[in-house]
Coordinates of C-alpha atoms and ligand atoms in Angstrom, one line a residue:
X3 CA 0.0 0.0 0.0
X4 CA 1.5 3.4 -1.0
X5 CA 1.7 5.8 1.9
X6 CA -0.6 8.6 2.6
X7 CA 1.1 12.0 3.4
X8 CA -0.6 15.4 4.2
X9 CA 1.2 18.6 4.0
X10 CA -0.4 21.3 5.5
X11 CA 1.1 25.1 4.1
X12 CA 2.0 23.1 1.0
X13 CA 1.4 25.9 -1.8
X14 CA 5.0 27.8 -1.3
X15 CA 8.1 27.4 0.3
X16 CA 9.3 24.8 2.2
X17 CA 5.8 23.0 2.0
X18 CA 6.0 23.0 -1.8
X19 CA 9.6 22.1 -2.0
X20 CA 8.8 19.2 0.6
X21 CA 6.1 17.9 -1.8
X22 CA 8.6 18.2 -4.7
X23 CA 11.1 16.1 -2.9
X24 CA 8.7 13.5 -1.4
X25 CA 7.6 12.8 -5.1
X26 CA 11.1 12.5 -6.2
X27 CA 11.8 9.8 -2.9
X28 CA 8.4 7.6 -4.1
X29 CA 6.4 8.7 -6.9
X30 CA 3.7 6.3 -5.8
X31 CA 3.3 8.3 -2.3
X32 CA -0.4 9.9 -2.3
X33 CA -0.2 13.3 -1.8
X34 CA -2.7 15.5 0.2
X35 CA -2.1 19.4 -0.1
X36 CA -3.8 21.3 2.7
X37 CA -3.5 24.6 1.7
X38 CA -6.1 28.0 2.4
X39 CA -5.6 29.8 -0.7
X40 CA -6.8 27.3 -3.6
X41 CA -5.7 29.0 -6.3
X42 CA -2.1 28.5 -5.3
X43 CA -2.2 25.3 -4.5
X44 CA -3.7 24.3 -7.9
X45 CA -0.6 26.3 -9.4
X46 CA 1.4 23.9 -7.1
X47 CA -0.2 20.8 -7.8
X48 CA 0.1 21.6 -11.6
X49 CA 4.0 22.3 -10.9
X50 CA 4.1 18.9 -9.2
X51 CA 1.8 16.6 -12.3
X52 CA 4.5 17.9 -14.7
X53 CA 7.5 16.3 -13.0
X54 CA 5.5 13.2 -12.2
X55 CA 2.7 12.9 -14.5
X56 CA 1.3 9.6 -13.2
X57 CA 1.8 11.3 -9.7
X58 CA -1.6 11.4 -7.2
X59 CA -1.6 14.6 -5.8
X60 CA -5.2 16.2 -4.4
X61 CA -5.7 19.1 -2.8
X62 CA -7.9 20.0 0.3
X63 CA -8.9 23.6 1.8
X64 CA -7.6 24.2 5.1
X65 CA -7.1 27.6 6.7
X66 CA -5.7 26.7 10.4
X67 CA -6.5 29.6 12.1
X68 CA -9.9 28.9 11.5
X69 CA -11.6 26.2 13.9
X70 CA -14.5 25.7 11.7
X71 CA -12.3 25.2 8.6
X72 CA -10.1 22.8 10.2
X73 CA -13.5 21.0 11.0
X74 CA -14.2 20.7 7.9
X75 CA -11.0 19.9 6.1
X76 CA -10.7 16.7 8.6
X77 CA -14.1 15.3 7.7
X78 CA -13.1 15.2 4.5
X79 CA -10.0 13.6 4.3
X80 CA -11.8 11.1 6.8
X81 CA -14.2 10.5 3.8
X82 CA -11.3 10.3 1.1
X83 CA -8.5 8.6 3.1
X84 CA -8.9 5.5 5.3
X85 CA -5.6 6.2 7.1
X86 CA -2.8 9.0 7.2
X87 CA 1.1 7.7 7.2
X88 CA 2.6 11.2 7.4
X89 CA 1.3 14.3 8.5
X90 CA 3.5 17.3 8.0
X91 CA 2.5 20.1 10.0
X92 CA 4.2 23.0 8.3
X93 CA 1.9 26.5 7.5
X94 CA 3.1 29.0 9.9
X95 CA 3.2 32.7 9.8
X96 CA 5.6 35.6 11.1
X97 CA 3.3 38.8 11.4
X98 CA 4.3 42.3 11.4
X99 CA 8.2 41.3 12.5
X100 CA 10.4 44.4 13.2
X101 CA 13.9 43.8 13.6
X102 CA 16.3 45.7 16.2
X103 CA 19.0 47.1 14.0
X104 CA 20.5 48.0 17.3
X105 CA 20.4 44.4 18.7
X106 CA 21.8 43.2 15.4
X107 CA 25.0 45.3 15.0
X108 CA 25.9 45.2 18.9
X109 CA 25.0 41.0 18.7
X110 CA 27.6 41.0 16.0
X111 CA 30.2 42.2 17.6
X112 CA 29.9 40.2 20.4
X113 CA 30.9 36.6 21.6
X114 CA 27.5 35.1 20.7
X115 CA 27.0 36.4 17.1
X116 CA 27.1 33.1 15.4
X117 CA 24.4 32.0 18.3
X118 CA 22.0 35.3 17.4
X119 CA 22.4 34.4 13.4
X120 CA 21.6 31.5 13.7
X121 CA 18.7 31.4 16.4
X122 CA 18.1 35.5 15.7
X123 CA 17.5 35.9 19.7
X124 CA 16.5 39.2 21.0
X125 CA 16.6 40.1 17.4
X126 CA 12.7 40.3 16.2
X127 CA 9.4 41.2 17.8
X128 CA 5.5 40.5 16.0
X129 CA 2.4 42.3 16.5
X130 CA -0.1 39.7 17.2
X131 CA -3.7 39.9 16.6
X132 CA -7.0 37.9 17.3
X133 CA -8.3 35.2 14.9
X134 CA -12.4 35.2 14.3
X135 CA -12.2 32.4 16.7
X136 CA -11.1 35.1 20.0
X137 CA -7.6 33.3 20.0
X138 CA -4.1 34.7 19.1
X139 CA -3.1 34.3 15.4
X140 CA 0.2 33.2 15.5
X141 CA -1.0 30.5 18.1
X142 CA -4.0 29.4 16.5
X143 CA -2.0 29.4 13.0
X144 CA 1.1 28.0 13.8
X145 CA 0.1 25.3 16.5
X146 CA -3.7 25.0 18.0
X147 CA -5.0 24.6 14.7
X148 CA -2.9 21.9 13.7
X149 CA -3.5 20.4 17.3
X150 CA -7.3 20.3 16.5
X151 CA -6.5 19.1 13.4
X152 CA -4.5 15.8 14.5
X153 CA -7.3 15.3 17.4
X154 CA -9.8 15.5 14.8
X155 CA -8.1 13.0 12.0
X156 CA -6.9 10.1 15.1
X157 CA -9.3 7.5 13.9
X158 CA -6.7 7.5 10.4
X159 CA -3.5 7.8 12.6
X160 CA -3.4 5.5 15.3
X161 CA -2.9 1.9 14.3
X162 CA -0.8 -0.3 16.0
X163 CA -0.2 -2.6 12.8
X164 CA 1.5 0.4 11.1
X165 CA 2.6 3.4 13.2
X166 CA 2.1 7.3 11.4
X167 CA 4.1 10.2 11.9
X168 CA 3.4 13.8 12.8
X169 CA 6.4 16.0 11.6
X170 CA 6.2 19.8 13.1
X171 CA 8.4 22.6 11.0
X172 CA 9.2 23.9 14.4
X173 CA 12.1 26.7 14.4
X174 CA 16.0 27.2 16.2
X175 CA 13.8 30.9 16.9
X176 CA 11.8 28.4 19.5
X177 CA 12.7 30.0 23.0
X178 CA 11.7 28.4 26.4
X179 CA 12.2 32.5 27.9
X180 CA 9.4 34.1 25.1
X181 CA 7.1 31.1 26.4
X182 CA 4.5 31.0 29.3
X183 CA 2.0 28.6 30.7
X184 CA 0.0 30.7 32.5
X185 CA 0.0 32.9 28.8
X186 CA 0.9 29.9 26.7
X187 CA -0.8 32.5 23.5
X188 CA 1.4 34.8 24.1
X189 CA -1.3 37.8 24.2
X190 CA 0.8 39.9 26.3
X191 CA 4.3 39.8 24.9
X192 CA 5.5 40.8 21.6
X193 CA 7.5 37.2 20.8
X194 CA 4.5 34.6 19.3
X195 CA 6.5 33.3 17.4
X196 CA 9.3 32.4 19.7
X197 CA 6.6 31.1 22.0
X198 CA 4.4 29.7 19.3
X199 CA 7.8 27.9 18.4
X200 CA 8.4 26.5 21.9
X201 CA 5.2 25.7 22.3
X202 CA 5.1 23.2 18.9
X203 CA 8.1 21.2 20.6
X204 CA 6.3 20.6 24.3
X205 CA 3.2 19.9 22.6
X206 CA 5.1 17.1 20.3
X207 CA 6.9 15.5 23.1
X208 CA 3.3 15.3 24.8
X209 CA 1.9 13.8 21.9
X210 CA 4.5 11.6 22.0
X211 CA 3.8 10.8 25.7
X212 CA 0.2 10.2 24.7
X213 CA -0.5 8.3 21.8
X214 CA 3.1 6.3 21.3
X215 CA 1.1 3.2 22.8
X216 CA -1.8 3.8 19.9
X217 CA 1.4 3.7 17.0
X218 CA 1.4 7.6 16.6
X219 CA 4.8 9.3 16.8
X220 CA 5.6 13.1 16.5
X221 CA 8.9 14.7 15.5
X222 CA 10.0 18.5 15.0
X223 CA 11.9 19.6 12.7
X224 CA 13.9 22.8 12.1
X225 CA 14.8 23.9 8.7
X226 CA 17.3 26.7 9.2
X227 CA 16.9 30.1 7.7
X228 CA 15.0 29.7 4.6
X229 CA 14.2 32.4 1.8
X230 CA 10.7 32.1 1.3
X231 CA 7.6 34.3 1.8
X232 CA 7.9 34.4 5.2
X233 CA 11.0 35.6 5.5
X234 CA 10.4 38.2 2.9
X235 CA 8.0 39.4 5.1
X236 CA 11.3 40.3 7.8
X237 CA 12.9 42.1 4.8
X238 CA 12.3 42.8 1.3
X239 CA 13.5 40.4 -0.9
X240 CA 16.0 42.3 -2.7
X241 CA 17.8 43.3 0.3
X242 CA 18.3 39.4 1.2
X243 CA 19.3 39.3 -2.7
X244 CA 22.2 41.7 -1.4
X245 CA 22.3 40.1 1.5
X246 CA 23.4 36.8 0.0
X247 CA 27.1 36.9 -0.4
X248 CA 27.4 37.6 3.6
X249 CA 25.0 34.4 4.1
X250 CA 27.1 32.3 2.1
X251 CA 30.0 34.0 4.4
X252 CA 28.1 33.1 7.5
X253 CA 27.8 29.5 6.0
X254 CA 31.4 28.8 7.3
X255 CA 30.3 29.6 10.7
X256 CA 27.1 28.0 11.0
X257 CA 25.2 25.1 9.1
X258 CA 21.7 26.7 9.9
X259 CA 21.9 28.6 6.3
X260 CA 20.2 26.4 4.3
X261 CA 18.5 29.4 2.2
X262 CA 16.7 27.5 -0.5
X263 CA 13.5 25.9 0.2
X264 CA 15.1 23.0 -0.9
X265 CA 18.1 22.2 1.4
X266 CA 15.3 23.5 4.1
X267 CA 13.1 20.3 3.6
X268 CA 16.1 18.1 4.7
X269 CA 15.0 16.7 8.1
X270 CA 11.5 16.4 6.6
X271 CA 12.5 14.1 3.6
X272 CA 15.2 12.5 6.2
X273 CA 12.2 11.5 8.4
X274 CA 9.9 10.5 5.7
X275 CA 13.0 7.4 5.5
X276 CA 13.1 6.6 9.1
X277 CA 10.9 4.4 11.1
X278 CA 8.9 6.8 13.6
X279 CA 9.3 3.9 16.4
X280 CA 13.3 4.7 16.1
X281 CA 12.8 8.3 16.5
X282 CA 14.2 10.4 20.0
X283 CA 10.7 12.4 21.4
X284 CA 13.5 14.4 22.9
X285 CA 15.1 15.3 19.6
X286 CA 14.8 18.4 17.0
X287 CA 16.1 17.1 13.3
X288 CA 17.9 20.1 11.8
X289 CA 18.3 20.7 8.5
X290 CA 21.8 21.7 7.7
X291 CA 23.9 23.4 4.8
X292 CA 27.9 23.0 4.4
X293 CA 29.7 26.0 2.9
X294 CA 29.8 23.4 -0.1
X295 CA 25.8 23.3 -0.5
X296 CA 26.3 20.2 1.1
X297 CA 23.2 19.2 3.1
X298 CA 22.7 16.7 6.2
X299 CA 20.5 16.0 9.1
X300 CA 21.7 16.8 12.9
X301 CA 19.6 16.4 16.0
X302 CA 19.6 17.9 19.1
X303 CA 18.4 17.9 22.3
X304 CA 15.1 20.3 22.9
X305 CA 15.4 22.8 25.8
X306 CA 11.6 20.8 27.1
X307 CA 10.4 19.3 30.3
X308 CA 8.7 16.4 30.2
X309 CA 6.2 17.8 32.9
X310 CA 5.9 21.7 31.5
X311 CA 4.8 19.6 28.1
X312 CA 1.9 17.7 30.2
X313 CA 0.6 20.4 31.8
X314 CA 0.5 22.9 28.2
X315 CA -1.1 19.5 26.6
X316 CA -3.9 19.5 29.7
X317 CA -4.4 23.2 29.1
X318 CA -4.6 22.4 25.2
X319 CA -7.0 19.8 26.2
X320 CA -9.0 22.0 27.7
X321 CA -8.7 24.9 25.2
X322 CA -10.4 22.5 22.8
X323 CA -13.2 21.6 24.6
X324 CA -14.2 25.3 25.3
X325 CA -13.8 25.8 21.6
X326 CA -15.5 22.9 20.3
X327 CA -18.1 23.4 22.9
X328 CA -19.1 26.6 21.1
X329 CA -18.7 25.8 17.8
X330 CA -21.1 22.9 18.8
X331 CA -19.1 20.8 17.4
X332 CA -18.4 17.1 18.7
X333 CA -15.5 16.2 21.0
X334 CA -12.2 14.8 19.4
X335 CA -12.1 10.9 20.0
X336 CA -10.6 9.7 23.0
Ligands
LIG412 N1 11.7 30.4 6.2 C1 12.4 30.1 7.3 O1 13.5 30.6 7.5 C2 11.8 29.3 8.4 C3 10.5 28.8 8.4 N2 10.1 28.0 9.3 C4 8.7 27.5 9.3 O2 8.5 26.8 8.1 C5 7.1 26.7 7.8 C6 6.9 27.1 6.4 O3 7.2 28.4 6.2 P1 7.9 29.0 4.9 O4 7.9 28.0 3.8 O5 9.2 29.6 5.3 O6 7.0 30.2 4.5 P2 5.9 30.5 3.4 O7 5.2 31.7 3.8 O8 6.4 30.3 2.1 O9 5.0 29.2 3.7 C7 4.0 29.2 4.7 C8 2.9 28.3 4.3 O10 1.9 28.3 5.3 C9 0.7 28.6 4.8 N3 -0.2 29.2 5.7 C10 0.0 30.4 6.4 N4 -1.1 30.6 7.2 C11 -2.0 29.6 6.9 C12 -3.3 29.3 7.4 N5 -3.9 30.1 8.2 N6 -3.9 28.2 7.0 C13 -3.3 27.4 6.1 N7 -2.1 27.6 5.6 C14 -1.4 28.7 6.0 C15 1.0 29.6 3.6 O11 -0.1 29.6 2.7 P3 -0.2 30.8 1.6 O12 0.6 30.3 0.5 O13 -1.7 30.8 1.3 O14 0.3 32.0 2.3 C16 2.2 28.9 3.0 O15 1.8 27.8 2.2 C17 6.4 27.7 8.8 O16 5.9 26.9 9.9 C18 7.6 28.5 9.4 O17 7.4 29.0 10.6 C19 10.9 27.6 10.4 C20 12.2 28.0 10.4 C21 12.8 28.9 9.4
LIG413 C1 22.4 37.9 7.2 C2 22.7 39.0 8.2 C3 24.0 39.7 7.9 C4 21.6 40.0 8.4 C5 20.2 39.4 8.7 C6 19.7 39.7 10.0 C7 18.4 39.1 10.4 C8 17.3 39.7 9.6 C9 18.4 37.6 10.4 C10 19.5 37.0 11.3 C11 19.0 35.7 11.8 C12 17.8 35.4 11.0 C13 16.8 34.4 11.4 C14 15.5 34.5 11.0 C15 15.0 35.7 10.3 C16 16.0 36.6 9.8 C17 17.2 36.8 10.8 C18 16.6 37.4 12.1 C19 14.5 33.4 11.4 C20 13.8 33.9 12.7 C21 13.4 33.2 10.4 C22 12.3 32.2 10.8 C23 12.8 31.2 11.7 O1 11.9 30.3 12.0 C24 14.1 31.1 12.2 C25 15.1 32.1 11.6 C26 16.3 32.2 12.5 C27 17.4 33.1 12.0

């Protein structure tokens, strides 16, 4: 049976270059693209059919910072699918990012600056804002929305015969210090994305904790600094076009510049090839880029506690019951 793989922000960047690459590993995989904006991923599908006409590549709607959406989008890939292999939960925004020139240029002539360009701490701040459903954007978009979405689509992802994977396109910008339980949205600061970030690799070592005896695994991933629409949105793209000898410069310093979408979807084509029963909880698979434009896998060890991970996946649980309560819509399966 040919494996059945969802990608979720599959229409552009890293999503799109994933589902090049996973057609290019097994042409017989069946493709799902969960994308919001439909024109685009018809664009993307049609890019996809012309390197692998006999591919099978279908496309569903799926906004994830919209709970009624998500709703819908997992009844029906419940109807078309009977089970899920890999589920690749990569859309994710960046809103309204300023960068501090001042931190930059002071960071860099410091003893951390290869840290700071490489994990771009106390370098960016987002303005946030609230999602028709009353919850943070960045949140809802970048993890609770994919949360509801796995609850929702279980019944196709736990079997025991034949374990699936969950892969998250987490981020080295994940910080445990931008990240709060008691404001696990991050409405009061001006880092969601850091926390969003951090908050993607406790809920996957949760999920891990939960459903590993049911033969679902989860895995993040972190795809280094990437040049796609998101990051266009930090700087115009011609001032990364300028930027790019320096980033090639940087390369000899750190492996995190992996700048094409491409090289970025490393660790998610690395884990599409490993059994999920062999895989660390504990670990984040890096995507990595030698000076050479040489690419590999690395792990390492999250900055998570087990414990801080249960209690954020209790208050998820309970998030999701308050929401689903008034959308009056049924619980998630137990
Ligand atoms: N670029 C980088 O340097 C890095 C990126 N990442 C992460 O990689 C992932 C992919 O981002 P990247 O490829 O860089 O950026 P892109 O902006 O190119 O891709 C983001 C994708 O997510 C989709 N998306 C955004 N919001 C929603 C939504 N509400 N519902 C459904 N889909 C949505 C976008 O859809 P649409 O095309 O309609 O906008 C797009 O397909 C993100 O999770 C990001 O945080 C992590 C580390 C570094
Ligand atoms: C190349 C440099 C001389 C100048 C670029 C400075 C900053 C704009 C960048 C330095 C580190 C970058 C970075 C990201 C965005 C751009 C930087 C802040 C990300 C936050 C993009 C999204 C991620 O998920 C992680 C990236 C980490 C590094």
């Amino acid at each position: 049976m040919q494996p059945v793989v969802l990608v979720t922000g599959a229409s552009s960047g890293i999503g799109s270059a994933l589902c090049k690459r996973l057609l290019r590993e097994d042409a017989g995989v069946r493709l799902c693209l969960a994308c919001r904006n439909m024109q685009k991923a018809t664009a993307t599908k049609a890019v996809l059919l012309a390197a692998h006409p006999a591919a099978q590549v279908t496309l569903v709607r799926l906004d994830v910072s919209s709970l009624e959406s998500v709703l819908r989008a997992a009844s029906e890939i419940q109807r078309r699918f009977q089970r899920l292999d890999y589920l690749f939960l990569n859309a994710g925004i960046m809103p309204n990012t300023h960068v501090s020139f001042k931190a930059l240029i002071s960071g860099l002539f410091s003893g951390r600056a290869v840290h700071m360009l490489s994990t771009a701490e106390g370098l960016l701040t987002q303005e946030d804002c609230i999602t028709a459903d009353g919850l943070q954007a960045v949140f809802e978009t970048n993890l609770f929305g994919h949360f509801i979405l796995i609850r929702q689509l279980e019944p196709l992802l736990c079997c025991l015969e034949k374990p699936s994977l969950l892969i998250w396109t987490s981020s080295s910008n994940a910080r445990k210090s931008a990240f709060s339980l008691t404001d696990y949205q991050h409405s009061k600061g001006k880092e969601s994305y850091s926390s969003s970030k951090y908050a993607t690799d406790l809920a996957s070592v949760a999920l891990n904790k939960h459903f590993n005896k049911q033969g679902l695994y989860s895995s993040v991933v972190c795809p280094g600094l990437v040049m796609t629409n998101l990051t266009y949105g930090i700087l115009p793209s011609f001032f990364w076009k300028l930027l790019m000898p320096i980033m090639w410069i940087i390369r000899f310093f750190t492996k995190t510049y992996t700048l094409t979408p491409y090289n970025g979807a490393e660790a998610q084509v690395w884990l599409f090839k490993q059994k999920p029963e062999s895989l660390d909880a504990l670990m984040k698979y890096h995507s990595c880029t030698s000076p050479m434009g040489k690419n590999c896998v690395e792990s390492q060890k999250m900055d998570v506690e087990e414990e801080t991970a249960e209690i954020f996946y209790q208050k998820l649980l309970e998030l999701e019951k308050h929401v689903l309560a008034k959308l009056n819509a049924p619980l998630s399966p137990k």
